[in-house]
PDB file of C-alpha atoms in Angstrom:
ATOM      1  CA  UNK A   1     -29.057  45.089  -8.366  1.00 55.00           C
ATOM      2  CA  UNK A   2     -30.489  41.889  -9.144  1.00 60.00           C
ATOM      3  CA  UNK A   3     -30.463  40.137 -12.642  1.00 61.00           C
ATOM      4  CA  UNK A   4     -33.615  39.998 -14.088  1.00 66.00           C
ATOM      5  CA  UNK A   5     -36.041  37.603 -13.544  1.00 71.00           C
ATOM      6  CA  UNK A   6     -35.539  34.970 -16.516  1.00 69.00           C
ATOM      7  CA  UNK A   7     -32.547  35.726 -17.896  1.00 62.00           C
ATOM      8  CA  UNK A   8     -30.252  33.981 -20.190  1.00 64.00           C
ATOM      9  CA  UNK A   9     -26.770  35.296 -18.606  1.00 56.00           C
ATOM     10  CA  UNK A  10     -25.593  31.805 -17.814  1.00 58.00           C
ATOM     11  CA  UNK A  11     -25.259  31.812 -21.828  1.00 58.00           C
ATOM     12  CA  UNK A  12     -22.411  34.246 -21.621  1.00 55.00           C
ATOM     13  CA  UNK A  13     -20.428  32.243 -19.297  1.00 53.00           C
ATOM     14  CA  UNK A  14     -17.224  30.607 -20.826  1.00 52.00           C
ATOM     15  CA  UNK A  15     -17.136  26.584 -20.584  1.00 51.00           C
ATOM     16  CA  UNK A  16     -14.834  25.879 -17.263  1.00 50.00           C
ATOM     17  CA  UNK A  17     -13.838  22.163 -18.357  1.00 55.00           C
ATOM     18  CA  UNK A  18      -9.951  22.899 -19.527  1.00 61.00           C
ATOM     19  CA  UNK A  19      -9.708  20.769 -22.769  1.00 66.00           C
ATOM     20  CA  UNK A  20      -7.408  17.973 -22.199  1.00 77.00           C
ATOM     21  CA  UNK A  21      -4.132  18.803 -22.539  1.00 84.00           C
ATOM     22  CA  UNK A  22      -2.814  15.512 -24.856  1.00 93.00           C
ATOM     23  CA  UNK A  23      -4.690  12.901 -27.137  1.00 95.00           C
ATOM     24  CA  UNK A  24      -4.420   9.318 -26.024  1.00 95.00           C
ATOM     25  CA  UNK A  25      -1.388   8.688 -28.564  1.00 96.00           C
ATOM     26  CA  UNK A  26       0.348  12.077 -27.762  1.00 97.00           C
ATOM     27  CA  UNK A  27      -0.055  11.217 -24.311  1.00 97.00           C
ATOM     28  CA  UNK A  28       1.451   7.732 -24.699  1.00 97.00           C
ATOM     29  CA  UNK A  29       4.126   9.588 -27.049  1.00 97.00           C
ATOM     30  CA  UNK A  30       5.318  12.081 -23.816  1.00 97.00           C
ATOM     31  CA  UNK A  31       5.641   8.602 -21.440  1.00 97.00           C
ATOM     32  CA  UNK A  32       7.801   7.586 -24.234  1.00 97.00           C
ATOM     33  CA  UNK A  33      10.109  10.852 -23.887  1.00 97.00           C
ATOM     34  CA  UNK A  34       9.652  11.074 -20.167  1.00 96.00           C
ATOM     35  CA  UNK A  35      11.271   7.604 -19.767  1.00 96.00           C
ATOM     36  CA  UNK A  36      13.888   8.183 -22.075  1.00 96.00           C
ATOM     37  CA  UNK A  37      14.420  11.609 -20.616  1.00 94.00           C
ATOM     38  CA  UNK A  38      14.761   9.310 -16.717  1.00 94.00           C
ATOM     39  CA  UNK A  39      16.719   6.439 -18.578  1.00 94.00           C
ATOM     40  CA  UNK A  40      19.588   9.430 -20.200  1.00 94.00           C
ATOM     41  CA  UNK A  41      19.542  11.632 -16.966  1.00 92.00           C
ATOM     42  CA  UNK A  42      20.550   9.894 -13.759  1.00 92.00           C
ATOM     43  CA  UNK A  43      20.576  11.632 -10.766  1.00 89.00           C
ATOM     44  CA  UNK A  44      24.699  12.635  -9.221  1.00 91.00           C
ATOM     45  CA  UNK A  45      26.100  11.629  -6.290  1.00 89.00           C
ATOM     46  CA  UNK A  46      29.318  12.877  -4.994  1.00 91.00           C
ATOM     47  CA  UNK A  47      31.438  10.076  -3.603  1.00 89.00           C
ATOM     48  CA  UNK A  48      34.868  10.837  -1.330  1.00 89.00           C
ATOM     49  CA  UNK A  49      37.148   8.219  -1.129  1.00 86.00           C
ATOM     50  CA  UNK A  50      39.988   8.194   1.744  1.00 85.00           C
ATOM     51  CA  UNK A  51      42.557   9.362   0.179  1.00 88.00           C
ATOM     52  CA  UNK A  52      39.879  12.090  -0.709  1.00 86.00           C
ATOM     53  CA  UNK A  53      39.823  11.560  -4.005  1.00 90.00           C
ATOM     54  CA  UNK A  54      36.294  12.996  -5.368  1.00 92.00           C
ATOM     55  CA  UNK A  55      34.695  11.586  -7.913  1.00 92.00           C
ATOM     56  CA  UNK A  56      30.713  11.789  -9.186  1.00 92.00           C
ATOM     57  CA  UNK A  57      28.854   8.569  -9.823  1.00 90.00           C
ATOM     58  CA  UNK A  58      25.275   8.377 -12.116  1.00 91.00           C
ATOM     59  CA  UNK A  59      22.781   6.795 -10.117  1.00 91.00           C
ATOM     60  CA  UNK A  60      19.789   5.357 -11.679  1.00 91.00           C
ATOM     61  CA  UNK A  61      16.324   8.054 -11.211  1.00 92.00           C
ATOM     62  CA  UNK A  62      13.329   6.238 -10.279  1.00 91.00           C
ATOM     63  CA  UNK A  63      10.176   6.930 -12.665  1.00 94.00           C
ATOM     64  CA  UNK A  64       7.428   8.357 -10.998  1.00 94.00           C
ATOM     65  CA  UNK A  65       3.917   9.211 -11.883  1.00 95.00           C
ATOM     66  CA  UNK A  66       4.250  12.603 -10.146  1.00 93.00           C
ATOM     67  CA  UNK A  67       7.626  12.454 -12.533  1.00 94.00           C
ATOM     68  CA  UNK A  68       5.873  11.881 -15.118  1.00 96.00           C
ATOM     69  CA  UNK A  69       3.198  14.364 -14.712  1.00 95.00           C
ATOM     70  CA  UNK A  70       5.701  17.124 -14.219  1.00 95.00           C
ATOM     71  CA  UNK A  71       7.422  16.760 -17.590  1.00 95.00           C
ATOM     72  CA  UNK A  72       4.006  16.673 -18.944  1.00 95.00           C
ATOM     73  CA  UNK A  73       3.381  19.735 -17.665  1.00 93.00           C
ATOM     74  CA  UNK A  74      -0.205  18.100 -16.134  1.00 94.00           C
ATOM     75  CA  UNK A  75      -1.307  17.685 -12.344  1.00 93.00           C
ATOM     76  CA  UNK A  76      -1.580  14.918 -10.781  1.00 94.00           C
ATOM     77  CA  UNK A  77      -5.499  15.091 -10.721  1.00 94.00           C
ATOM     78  CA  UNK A  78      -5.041  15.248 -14.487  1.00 94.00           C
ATOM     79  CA  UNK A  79      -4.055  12.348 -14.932  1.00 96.00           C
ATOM     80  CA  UNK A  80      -6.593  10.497 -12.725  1.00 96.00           C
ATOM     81  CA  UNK A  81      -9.188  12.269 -14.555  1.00 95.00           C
ATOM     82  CA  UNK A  82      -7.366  10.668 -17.891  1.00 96.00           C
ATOM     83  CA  UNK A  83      -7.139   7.490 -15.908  1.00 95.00           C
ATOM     84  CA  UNK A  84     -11.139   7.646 -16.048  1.00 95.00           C
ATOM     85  CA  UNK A  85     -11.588   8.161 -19.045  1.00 95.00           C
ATOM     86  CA  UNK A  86     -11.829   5.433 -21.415  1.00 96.00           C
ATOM     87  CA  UNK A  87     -10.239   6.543 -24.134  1.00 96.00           C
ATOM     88  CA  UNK A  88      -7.442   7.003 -21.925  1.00 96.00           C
ATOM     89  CA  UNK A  89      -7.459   4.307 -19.499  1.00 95.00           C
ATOM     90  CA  UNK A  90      -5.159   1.770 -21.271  1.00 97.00           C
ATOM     91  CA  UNK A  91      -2.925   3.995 -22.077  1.00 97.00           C
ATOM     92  CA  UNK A  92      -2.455   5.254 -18.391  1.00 97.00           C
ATOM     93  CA  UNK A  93      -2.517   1.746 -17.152  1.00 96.00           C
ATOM     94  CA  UNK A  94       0.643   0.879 -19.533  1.00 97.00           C
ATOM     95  CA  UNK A  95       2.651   3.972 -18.401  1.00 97.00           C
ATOM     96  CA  UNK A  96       1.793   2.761 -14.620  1.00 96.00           C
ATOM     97  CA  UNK A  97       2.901  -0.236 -15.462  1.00 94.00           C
ATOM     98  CA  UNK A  98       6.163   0.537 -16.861  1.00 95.00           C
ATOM     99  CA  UNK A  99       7.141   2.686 -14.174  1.00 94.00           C
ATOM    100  CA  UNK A 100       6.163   0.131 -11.558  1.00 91.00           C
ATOM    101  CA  UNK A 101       8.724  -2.521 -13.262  1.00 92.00           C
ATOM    102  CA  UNK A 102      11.417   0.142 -13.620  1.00 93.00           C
ATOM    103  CA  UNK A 103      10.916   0.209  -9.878  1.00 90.00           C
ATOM    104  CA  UNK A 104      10.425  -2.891  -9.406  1.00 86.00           C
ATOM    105  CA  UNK A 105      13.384  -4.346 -11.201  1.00 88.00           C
ATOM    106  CA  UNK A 106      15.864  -1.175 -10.527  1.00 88.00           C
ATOM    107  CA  UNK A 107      15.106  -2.063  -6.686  1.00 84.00           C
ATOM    108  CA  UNK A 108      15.835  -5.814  -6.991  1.00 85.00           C
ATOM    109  CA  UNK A 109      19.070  -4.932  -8.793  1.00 85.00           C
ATOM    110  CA  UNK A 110      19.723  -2.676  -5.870  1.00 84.00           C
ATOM    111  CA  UNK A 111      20.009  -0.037  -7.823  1.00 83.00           C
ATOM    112  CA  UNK A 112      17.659   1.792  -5.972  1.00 79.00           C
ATOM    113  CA  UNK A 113      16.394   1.939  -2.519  1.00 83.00           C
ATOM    114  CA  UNK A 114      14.656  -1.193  -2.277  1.00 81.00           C
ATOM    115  CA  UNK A 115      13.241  -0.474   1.231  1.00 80.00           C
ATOM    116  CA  UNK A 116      11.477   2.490  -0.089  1.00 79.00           C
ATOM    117  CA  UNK A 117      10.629   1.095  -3.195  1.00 81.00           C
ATOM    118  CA  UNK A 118       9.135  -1.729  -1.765  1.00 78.00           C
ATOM    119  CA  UNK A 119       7.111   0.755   0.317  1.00 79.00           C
ATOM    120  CA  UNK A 120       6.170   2.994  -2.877  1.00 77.00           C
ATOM    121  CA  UNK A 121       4.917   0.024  -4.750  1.00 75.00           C
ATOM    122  CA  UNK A 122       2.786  -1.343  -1.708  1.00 77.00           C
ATOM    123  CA  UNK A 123       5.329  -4.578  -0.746  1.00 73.00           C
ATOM    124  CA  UNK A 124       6.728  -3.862   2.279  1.00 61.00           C
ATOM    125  CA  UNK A 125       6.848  -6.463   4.846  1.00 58.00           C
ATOM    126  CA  UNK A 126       3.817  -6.790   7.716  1.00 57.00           C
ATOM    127  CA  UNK A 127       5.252  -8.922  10.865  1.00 58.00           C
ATOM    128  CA  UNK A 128       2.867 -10.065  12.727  1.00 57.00           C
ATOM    129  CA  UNK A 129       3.538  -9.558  16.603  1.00 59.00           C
ATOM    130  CA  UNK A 130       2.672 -13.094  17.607  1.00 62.00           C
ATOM    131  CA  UNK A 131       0.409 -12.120  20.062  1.00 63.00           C
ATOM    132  CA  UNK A 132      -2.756 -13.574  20.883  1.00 67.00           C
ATOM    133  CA  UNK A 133      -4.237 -10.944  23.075  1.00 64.00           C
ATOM    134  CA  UNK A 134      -7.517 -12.801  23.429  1.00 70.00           C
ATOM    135  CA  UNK A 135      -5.959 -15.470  25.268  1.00 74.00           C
ATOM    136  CA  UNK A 136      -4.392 -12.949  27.788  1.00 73.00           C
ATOM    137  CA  UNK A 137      -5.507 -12.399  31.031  1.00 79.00           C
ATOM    138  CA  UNK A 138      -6.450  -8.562  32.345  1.00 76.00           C
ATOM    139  CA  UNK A 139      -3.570  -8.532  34.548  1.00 80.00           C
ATOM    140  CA  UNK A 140      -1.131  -8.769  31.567  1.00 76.00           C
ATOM    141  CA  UNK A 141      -2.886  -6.299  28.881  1.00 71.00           C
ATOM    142  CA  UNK A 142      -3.152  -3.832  31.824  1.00 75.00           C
ATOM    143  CA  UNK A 143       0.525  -4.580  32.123  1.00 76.00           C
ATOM    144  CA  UNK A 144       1.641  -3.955  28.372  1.00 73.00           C
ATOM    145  CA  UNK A 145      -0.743  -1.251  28.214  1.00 73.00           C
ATOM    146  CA  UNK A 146       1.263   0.554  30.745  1.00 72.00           C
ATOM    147  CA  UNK A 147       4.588   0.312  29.568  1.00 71.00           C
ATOM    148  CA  UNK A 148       3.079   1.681  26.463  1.00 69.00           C
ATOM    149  CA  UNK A 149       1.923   4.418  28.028  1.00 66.00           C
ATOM    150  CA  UNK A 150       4.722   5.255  30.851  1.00 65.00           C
ATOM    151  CA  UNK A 151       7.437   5.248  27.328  1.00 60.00           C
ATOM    152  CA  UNK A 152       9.272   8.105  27.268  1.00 58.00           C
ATOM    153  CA  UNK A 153       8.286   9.853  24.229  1.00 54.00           C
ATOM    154  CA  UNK A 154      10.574  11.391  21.614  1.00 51.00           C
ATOM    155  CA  UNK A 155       9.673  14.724  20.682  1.00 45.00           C
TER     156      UNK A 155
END
């Protein structure tokens, strides 16, 4: 059956928009605790040494914003939608920041990876292939496009 014509059901519905979760402050005051939480808990690693000695090194735990939004205990598309919001927006903009240049700088210490940092952060290296294909004849592209194409392929 139908609702009636004119109705005022929608009334009854609850509001869908989930409150946000943190004020701008309390949301600058969990970035605080997650990077003191990344700074006092490195991750393990488990080094043997020839004689076979074992012995457990800290390593230093790259900040993330996925990281982050995990100890906050908000998605990811939560904190874009904070990002929006302009009450929020410096705040999120800082906490990017920070965890870029603990990144940034961990990586240049080489005390992380800093060929996947460097990918992360959008700095990895482009080569150029140095060649001009304009200039090439037909006979040549038809000839690299072949090898290309006659390459075994990994599967």
């Amino acid at each position: 059956m139908a609702a009636a014509k004119g109705n005022q059901y929608y009334l009854l519905a609850k509001n869908f928009t989930k409150p946000k979760s943190y004020e701008p402050q309390e949301l600058w005051e969990i970035a605080l605790q997650y990077f003191e939480w990344a700074d006092k808990n490195p991750l393990k690693e488990e080094k043997v040494f020839g004689t076979g000695k074992r012995m457990t090194v800290s390593k230093m735990r790259a900040m993330t914003i996925i990281g982050f939004c995990n100890y906050a205990n908000i998605s990811r598309d939560t904190f874009n939608q904070y990002e929006k919001d302009e009450a929020y927006s410096d705040i999120c903009s800082r906490i990017k920041n920070l965890i870029y240049q603990q990144k940034f700088e961990g990586a240049a210490a080489d005390l992380l990876n800093p060929s996947i940092i460097a990918r992360e952060l959008g700095l990895a290296d482009k080569q150029e292939l140095g060649f001009d294909f304009e200039q090439m004849s037909d006979e040549d592209l038809d000839r690299i496009i072949n090898k290309i194409v006659s390459r075994p392929q990994n599967i």
